[in-house]
Short mmCIF file of C-alpha atoms and ligand atoms in Angstrom, two decimals:
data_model
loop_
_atom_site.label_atom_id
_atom_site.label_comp_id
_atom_site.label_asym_id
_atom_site.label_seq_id
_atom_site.Cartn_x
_atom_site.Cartn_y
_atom_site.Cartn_z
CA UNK A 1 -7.35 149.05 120.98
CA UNK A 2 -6.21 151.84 123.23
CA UNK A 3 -9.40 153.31 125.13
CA UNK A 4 -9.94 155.30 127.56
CA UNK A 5 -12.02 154.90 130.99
CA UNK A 6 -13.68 157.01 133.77
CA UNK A 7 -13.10 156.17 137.37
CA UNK A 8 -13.52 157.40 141.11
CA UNK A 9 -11.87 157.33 144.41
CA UNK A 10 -15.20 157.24 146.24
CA UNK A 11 -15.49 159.54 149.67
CA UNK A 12 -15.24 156.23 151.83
CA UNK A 13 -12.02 155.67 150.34
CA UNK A 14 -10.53 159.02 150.48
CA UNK A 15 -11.36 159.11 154.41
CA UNK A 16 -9.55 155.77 155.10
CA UNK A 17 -6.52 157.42 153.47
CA UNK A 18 -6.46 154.56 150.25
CA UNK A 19 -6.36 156.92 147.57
CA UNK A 20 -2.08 156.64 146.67
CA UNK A 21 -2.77 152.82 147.51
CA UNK A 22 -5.33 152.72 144.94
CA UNK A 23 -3.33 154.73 142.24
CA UNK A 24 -0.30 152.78 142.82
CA UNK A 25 -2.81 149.28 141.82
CA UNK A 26 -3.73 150.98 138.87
CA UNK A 27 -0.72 151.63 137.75
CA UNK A 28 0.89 148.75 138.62
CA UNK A 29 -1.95 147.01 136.35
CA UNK A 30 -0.60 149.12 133.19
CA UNK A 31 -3.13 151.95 133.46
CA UNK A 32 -1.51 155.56 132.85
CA UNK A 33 -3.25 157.83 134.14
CA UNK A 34 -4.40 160.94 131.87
CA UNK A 35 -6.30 163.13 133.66
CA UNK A 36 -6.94 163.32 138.03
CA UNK A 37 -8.03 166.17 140.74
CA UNK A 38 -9.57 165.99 144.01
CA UNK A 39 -13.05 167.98 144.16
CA UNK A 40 -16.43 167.40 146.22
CA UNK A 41 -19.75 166.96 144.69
CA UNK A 42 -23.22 168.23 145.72
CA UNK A 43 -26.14 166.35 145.93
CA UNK A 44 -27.52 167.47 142.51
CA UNK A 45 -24.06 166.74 141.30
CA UNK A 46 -24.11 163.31 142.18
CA UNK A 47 -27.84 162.72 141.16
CA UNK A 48 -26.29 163.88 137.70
CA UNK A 49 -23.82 161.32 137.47
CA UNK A 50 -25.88 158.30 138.56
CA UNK A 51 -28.96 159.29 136.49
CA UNK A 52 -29.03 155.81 135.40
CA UNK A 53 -29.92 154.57 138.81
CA UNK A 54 -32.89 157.03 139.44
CA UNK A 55 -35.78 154.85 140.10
CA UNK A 56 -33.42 152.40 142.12
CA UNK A 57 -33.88 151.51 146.16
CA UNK A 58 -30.54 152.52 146.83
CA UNK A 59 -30.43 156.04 144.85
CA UNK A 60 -30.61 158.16 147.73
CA UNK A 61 -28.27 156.18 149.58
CA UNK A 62 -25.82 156.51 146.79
CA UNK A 63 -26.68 160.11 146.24
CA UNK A 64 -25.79 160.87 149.81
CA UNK A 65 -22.73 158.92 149.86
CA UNK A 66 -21.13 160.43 146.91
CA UNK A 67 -21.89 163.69 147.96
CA UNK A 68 -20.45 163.09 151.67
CA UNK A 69 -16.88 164.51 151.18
CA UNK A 70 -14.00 164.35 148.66
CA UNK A 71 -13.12 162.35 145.67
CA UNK A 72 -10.62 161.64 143.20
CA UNK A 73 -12.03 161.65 139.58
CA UNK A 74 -9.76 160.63 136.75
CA UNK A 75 -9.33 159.41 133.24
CA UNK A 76 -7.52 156.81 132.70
CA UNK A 77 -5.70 154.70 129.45
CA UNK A 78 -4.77 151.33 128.26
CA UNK A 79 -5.84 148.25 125.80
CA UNK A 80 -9.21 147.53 126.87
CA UNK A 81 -9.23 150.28 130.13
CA UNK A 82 -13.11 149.39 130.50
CA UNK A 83 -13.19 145.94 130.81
CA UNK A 84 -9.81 145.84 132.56
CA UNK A 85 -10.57 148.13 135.16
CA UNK A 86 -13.95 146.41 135.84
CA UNK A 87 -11.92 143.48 136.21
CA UNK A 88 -9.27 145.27 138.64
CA UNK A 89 -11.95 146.81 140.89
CA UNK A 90 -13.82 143.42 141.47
CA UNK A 91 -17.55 142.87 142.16
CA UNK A 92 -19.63 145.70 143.60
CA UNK A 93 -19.97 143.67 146.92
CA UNK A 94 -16.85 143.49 148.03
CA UNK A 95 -18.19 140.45 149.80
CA UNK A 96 -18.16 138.56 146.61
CA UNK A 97 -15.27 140.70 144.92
CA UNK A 98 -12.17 137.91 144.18
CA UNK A 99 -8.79 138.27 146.13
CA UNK A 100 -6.27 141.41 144.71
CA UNK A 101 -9.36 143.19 143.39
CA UNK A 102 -9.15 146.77 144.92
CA UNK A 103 -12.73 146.21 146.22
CA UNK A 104 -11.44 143.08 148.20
CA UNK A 105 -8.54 145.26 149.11
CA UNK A 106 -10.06 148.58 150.02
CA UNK A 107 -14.11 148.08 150.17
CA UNK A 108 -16.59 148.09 153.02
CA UNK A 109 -19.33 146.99 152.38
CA UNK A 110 -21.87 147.22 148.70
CA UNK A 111 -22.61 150.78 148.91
CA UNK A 112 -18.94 152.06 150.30
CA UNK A 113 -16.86 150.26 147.92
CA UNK A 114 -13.95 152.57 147.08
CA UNK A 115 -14.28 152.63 143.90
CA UNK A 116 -15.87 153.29 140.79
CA UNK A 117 -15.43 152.24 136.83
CA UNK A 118 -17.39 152.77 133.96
CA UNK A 119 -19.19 149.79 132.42
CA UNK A 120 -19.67 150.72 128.64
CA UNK A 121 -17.90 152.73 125.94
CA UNK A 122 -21.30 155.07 126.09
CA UNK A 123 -21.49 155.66 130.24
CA UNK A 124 -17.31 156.13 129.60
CA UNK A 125 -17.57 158.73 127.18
CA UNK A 126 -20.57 160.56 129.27
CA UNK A 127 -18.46 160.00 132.47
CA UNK A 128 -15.27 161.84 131.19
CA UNK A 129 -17.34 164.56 129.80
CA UNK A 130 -19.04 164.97 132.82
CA UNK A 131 -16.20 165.31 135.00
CA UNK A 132 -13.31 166.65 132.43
CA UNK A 133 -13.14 169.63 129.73
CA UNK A 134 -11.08 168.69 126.59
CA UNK A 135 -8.12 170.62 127.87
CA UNK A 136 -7.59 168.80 130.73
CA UNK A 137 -7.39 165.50 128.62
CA UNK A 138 -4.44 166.45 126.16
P1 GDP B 1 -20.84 149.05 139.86
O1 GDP B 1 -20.94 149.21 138.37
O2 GDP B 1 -20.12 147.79 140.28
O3 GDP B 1 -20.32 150.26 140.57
O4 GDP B 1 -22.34 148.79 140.40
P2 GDP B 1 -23.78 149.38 139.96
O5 GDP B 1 -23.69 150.13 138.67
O6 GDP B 1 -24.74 148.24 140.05
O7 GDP B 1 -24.15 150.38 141.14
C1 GDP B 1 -23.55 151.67 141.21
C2 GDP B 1 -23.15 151.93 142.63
O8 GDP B 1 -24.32 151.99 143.44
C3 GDP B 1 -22.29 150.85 143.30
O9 GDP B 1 -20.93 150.95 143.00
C4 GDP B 1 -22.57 151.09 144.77
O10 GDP B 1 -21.80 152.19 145.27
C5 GDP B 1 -24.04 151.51 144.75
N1 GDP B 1 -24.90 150.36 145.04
C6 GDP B 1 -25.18 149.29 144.25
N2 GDP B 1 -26.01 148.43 144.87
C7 GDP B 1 -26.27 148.99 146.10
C8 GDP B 1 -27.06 148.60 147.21
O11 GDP B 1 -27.70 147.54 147.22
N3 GDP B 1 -27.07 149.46 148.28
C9 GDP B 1 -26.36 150.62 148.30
N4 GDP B 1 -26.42 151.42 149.38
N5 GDP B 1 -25.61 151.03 147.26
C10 GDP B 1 -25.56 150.22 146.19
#
């Protein structure tokens, strides 16, 4: 089944200048890539987005992180784009992520790890609509 997926060039990324490095992987992996800008989120913005992950040790961390300087959102398409792309970006410690994953590849440590994907079909489809109008997905 064709689906569709949500993903990030985190801030840490961006700064180390991986973001065409990172695009090129995903494309080389068969992803096509439907929808992408570069923007900056606030605080609040990025306490939106990981909602889930309120009453977690690490929120503020994250929260801060996220909001610390540019990123590259985008949608992106192919058979089975959610599992697949989990599978491309590797574990979220890079120290445990497996060799050619873009978290081995471009990752710092479990907090700056380049990247991010979305898990489910639900967190996808709240993702994209969180980052994307309809007219920027034709
Ligand atoms: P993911 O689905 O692999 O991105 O991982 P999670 O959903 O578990 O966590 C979301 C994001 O929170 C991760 O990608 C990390 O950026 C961050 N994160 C997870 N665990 C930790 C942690 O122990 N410390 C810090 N600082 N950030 C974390």
């Amino acid at each position: 089944m064709v689906q569709r997926t949500f993903s990030i060039v985190k801030p840490d990324a961006v700064r180390k200048g991986f973001t065409a490095a990172i695009l090129a992987e995903v494309e080389k992996a068969g992803f096509k890539l439907v929808s992408i800008k570069r923007m900056s989120l606030s605080k609040a913005q990025a306490e939106g987005f990981y909602y889930v992950h309120a009453e977690r040790g690490f929120f503020d961390e994250l929260t801060t992180f996220m909001s610390s300087g540019p990123i590259f959102p985008m949608v992106l398409e192919k058979e089975n784009a959610i599992a697949d792309l989990r599978k491309l970006m590797g574990a979220t410690d890079p120290a445990k992520a497996e060799e050619g994953t873009l978290r081995k590849m471009f990752a710092s440590s479990i907090g700056e790890n380049a990247v991010h994907g979305s898990d489910a079909e639900d967190t996808a489809a709240f993702e994209i609509g969180y980052f994307f109008a309809g007219l920027e997905l034709k």
